[in-house]
Short mmCIF file of N, CA and C in Angstrom, two decimals:
data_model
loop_
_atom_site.label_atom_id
_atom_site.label_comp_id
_atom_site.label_asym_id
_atom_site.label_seq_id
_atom_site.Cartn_x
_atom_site.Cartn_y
_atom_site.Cartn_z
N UNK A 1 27.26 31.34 33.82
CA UNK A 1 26.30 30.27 33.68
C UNK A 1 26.64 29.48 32.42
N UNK A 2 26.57 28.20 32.45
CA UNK A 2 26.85 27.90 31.25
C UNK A 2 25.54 27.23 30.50
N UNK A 3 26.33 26.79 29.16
CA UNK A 3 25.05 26.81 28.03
C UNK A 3 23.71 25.32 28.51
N UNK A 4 24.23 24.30 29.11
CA UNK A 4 22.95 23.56 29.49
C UNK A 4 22.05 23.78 30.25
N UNK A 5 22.57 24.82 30.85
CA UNK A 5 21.44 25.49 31.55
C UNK A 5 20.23 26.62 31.67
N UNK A 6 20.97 27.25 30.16
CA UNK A 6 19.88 27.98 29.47
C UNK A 6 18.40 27.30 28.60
N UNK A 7 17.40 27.98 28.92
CA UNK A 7 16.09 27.17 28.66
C UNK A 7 16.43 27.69 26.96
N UNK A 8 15.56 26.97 26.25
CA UNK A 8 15.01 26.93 25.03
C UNK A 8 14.72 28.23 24.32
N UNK A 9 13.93 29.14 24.98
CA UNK A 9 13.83 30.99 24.88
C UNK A 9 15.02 31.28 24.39
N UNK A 10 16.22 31.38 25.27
CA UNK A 10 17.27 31.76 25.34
C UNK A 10 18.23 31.37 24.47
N UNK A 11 17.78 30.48 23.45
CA UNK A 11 19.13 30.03 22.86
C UNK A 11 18.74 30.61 21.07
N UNK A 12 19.47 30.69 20.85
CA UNK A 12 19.93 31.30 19.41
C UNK A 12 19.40 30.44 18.09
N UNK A 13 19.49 30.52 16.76
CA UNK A 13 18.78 30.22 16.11
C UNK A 13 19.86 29.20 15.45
N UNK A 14 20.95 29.72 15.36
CA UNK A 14 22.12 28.47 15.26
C UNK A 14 22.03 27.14 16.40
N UNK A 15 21.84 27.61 17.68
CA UNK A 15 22.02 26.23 18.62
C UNK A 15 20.72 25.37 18.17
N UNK A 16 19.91 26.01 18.09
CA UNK A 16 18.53 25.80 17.76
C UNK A 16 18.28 24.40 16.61
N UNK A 17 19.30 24.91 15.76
CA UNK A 17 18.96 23.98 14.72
C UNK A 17 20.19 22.72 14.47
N UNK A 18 20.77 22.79 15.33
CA UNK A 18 21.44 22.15 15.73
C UNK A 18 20.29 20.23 16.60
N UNK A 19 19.54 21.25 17.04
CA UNK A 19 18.35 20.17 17.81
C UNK A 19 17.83 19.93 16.63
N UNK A 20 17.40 20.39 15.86
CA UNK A 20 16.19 19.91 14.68
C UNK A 20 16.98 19.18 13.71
N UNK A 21 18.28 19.58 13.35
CA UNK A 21 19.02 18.68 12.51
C UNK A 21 19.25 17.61 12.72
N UNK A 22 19.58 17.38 14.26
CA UNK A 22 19.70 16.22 15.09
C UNK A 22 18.53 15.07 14.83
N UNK A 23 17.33 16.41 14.84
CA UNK A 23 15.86 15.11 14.69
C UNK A 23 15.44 14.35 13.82
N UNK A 24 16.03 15.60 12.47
CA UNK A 24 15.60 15.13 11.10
C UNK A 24 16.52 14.06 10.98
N UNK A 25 17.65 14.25 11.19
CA UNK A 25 18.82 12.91 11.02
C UNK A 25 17.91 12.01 11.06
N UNK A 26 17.74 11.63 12.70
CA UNK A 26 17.34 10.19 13.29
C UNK A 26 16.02 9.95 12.27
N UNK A 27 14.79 10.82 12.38
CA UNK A 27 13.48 10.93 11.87
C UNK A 27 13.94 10.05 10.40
N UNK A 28 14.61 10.73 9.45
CA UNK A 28 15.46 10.07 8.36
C UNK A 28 15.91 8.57 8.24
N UNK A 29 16.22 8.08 9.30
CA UNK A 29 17.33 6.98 9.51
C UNK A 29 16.35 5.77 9.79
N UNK A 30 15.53 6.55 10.54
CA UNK A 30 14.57 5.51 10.47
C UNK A 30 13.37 5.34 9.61
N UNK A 31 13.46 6.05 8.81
CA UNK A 31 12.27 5.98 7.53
C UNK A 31 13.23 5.03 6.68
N UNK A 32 14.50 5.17 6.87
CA UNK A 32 15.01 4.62 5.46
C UNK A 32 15.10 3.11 6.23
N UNK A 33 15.70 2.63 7.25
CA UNK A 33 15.50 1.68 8.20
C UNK A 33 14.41 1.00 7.80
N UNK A 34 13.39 1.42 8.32
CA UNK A 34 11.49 1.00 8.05
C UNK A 34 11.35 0.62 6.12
N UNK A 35 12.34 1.36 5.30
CA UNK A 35 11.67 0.90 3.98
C UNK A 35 12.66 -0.16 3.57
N UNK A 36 13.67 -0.22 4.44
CA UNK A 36 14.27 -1.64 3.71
C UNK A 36 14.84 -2.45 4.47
N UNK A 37 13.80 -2.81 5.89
CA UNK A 37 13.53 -3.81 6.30
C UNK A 37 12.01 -4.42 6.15
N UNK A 38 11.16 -3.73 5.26
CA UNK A 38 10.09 -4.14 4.88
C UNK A 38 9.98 -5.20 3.91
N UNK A 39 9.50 -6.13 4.34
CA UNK A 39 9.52 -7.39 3.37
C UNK A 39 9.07 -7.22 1.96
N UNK A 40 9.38 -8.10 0.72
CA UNK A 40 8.73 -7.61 -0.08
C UNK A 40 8.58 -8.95 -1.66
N UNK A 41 7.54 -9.44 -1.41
CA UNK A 41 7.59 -11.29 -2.12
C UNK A 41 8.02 -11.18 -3.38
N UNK A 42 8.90 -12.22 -3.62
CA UNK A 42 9.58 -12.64 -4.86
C UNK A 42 8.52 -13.22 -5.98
N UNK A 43 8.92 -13.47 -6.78
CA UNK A 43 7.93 -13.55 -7.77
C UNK A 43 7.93 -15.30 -7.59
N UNK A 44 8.89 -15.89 -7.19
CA UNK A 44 9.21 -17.08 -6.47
C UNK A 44 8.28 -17.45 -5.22
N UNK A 45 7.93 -16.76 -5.08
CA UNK A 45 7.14 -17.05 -3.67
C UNK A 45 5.98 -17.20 -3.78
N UNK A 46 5.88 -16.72 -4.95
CA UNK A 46 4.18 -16.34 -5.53
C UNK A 46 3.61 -17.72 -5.96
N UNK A 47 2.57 -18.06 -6.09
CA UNK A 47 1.45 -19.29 -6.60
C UNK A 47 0.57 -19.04 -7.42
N UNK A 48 0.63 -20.26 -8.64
CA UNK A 48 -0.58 -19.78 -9.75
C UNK A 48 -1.63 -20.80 -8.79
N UNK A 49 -3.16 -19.80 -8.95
CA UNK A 49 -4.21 -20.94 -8.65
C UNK A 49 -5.40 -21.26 -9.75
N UNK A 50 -5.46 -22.63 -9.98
CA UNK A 50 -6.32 -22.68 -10.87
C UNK A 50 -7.54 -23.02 -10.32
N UNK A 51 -9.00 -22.30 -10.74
CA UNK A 51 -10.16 -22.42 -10.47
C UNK A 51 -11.04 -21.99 -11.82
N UNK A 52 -12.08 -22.82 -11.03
CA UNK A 52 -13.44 -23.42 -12.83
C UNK A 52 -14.11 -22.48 -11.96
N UNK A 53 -14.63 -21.13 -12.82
CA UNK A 53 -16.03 -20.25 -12.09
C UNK A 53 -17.12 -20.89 -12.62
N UNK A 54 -17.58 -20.58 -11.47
CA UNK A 54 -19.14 -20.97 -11.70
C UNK A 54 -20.23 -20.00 -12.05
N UNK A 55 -19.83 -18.66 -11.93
CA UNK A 55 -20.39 -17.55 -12.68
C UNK A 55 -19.44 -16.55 -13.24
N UNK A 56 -19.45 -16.18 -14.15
CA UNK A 56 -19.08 -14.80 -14.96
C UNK A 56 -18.53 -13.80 -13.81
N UNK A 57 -17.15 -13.33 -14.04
CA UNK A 57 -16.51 -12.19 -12.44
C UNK A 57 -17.58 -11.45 -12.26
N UNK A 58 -17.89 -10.43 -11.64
CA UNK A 58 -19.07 -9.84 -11.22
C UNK A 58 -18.14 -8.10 -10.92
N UNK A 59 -17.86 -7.29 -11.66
CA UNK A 59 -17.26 -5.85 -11.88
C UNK A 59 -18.05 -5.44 -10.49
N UNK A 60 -17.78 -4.53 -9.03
CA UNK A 60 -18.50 -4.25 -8.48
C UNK A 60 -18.25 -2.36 -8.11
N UNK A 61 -18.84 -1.58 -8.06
CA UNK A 61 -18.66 -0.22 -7.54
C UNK A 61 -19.69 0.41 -6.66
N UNK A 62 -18.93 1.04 -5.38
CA UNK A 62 -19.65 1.66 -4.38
C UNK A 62 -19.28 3.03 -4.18
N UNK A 63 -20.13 3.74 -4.28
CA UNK A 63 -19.87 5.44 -4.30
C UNK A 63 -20.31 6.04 -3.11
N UNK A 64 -19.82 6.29 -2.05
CA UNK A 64 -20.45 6.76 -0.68
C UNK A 64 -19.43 7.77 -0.76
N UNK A 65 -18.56 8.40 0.16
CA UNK A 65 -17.97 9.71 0.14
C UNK A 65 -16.68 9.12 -0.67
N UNK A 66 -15.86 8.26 -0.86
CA UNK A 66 -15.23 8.05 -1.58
C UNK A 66 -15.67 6.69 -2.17
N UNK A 67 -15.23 6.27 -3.52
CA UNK A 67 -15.69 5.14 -4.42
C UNK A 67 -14.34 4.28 -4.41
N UNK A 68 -14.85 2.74 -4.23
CA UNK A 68 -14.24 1.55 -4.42
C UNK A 68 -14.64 0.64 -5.39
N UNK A 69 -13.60 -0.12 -5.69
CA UNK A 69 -14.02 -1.02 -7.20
C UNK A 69 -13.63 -1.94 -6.17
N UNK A 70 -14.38 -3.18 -6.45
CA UNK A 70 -13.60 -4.53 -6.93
C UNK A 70 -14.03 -5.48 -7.33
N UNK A 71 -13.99 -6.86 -7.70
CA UNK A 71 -14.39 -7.86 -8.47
C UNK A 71 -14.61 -8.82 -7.87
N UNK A 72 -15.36 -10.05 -7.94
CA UNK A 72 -15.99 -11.02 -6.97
C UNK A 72 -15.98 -12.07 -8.28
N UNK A 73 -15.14 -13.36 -7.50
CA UNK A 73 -15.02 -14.15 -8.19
C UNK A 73 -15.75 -15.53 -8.07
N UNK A 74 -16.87 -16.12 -8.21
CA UNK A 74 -17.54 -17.32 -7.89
C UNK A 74 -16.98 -19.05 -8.25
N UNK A 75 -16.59 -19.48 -7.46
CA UNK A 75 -16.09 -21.03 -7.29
C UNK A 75 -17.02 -21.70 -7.22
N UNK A 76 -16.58 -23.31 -7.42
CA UNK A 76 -17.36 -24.10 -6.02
C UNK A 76 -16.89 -24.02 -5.06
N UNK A 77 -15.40 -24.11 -4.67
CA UNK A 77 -15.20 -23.72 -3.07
C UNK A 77 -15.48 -22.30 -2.45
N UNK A 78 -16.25 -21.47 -3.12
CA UNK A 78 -16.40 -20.34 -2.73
C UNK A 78 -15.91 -18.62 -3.36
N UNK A 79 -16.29 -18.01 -2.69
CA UNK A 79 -16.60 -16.49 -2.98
C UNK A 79 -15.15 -15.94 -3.22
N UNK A 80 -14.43 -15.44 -4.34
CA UNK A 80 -13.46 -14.50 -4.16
C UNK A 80 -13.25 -12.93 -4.42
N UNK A 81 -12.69 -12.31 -3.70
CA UNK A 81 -12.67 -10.98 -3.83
C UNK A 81 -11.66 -9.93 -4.35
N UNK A 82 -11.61 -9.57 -5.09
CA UNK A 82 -10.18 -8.80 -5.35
C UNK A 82 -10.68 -7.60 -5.71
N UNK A 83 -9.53 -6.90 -4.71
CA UNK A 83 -10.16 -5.52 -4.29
C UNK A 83 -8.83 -4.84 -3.59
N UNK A 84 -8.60 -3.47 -3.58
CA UNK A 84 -7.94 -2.62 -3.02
C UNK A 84 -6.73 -2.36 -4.11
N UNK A 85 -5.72 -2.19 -3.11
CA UNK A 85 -4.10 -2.38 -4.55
C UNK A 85 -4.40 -3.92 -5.33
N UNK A 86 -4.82 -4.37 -5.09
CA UNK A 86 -4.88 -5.92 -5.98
C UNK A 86 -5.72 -5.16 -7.10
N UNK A 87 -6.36 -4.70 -6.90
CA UNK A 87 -7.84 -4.21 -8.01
C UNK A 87 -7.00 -3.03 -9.24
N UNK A 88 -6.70 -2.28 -7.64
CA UNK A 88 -5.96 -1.16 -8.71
C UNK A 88 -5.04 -1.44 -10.14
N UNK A 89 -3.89 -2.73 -9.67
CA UNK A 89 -3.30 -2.88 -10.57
C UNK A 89 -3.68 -4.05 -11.44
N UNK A 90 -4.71 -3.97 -11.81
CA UNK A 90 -5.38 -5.25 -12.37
C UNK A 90 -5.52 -4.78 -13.93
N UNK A 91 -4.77 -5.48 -15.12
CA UNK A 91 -5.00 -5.04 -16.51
C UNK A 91 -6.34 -5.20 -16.82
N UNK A 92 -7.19 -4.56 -16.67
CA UNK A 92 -8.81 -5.14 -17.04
C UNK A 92 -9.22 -5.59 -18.17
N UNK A 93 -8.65 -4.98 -19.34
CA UNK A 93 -8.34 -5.89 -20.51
C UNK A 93 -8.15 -7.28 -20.56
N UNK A 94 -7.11 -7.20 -20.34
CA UNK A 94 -6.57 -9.08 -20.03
C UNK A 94 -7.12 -9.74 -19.31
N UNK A 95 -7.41 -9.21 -17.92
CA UNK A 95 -8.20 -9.71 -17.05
C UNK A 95 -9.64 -10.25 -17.40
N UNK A 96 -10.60 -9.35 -18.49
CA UNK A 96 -11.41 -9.69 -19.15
C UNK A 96 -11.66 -10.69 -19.94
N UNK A 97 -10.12 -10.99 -20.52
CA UNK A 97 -10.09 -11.41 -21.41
C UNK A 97 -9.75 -12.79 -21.12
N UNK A 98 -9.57 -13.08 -20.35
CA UNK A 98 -8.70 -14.37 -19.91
C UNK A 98 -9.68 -15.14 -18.92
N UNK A 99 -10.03 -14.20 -18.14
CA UNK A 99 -10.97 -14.69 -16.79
C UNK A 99 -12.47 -14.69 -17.06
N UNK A 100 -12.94 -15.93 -17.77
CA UNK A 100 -14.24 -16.19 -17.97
C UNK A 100 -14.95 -17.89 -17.18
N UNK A 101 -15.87 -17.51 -17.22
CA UNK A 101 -16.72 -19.07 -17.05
C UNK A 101 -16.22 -20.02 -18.07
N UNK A 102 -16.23 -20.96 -16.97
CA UNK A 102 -16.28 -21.87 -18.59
C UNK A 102 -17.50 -22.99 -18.78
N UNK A 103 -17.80 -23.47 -20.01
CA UNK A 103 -19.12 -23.85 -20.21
C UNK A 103 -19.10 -25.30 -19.93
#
């Protein structure tokens, strides 16, 4: 009988990993695939926007089974929000310091 025709039970711990090495390869190939065909914006791409608040940022926190921050910014054209990884990496210092009403 030969070996493609033995089920899975039957095969040895060498053939064996022979399949899983195979998987991790591909599994691998395409993680690395997926991280650098992921886009990722130039600092060129980016836009300063200037806006007059109309109120003082507004610090916000919600504590339900896990807690979120983020900050709410008041325009005249409207409500802004910055929140999630935007929030996270936000110098709050500077951010404080820089981002006020103006009179």
């Amino acid at each position: 009988m030969s070996d493609k025709g033995r089920k899975w039970k039957g095969l040895t711990f060498k053939e064996k990993r022979k399949f899983y090495l195979g998987g991790t390869i591909v599994f691998f190939l395409l993680i690395c695939f997926t991280f650098l065909m992921t886009p990722s914006p130039l600092v060129s791409d980016l836009t300063n926007i200037s806006l007059t608040l109309t109120r003082e940022p507004s610090f916000k926190k919600q504590s339900l089974p896990a807690s979120s921050y983020w900050v709410e910014l008041y325009t005249d054209k409207g409500k802004y929000v910055i929140n999630g990884i935007d929030y996270k990496y936000i110098r709050h210092k500077n951010f404080k310091r820089l981002v006020k009403k103006r009179n």
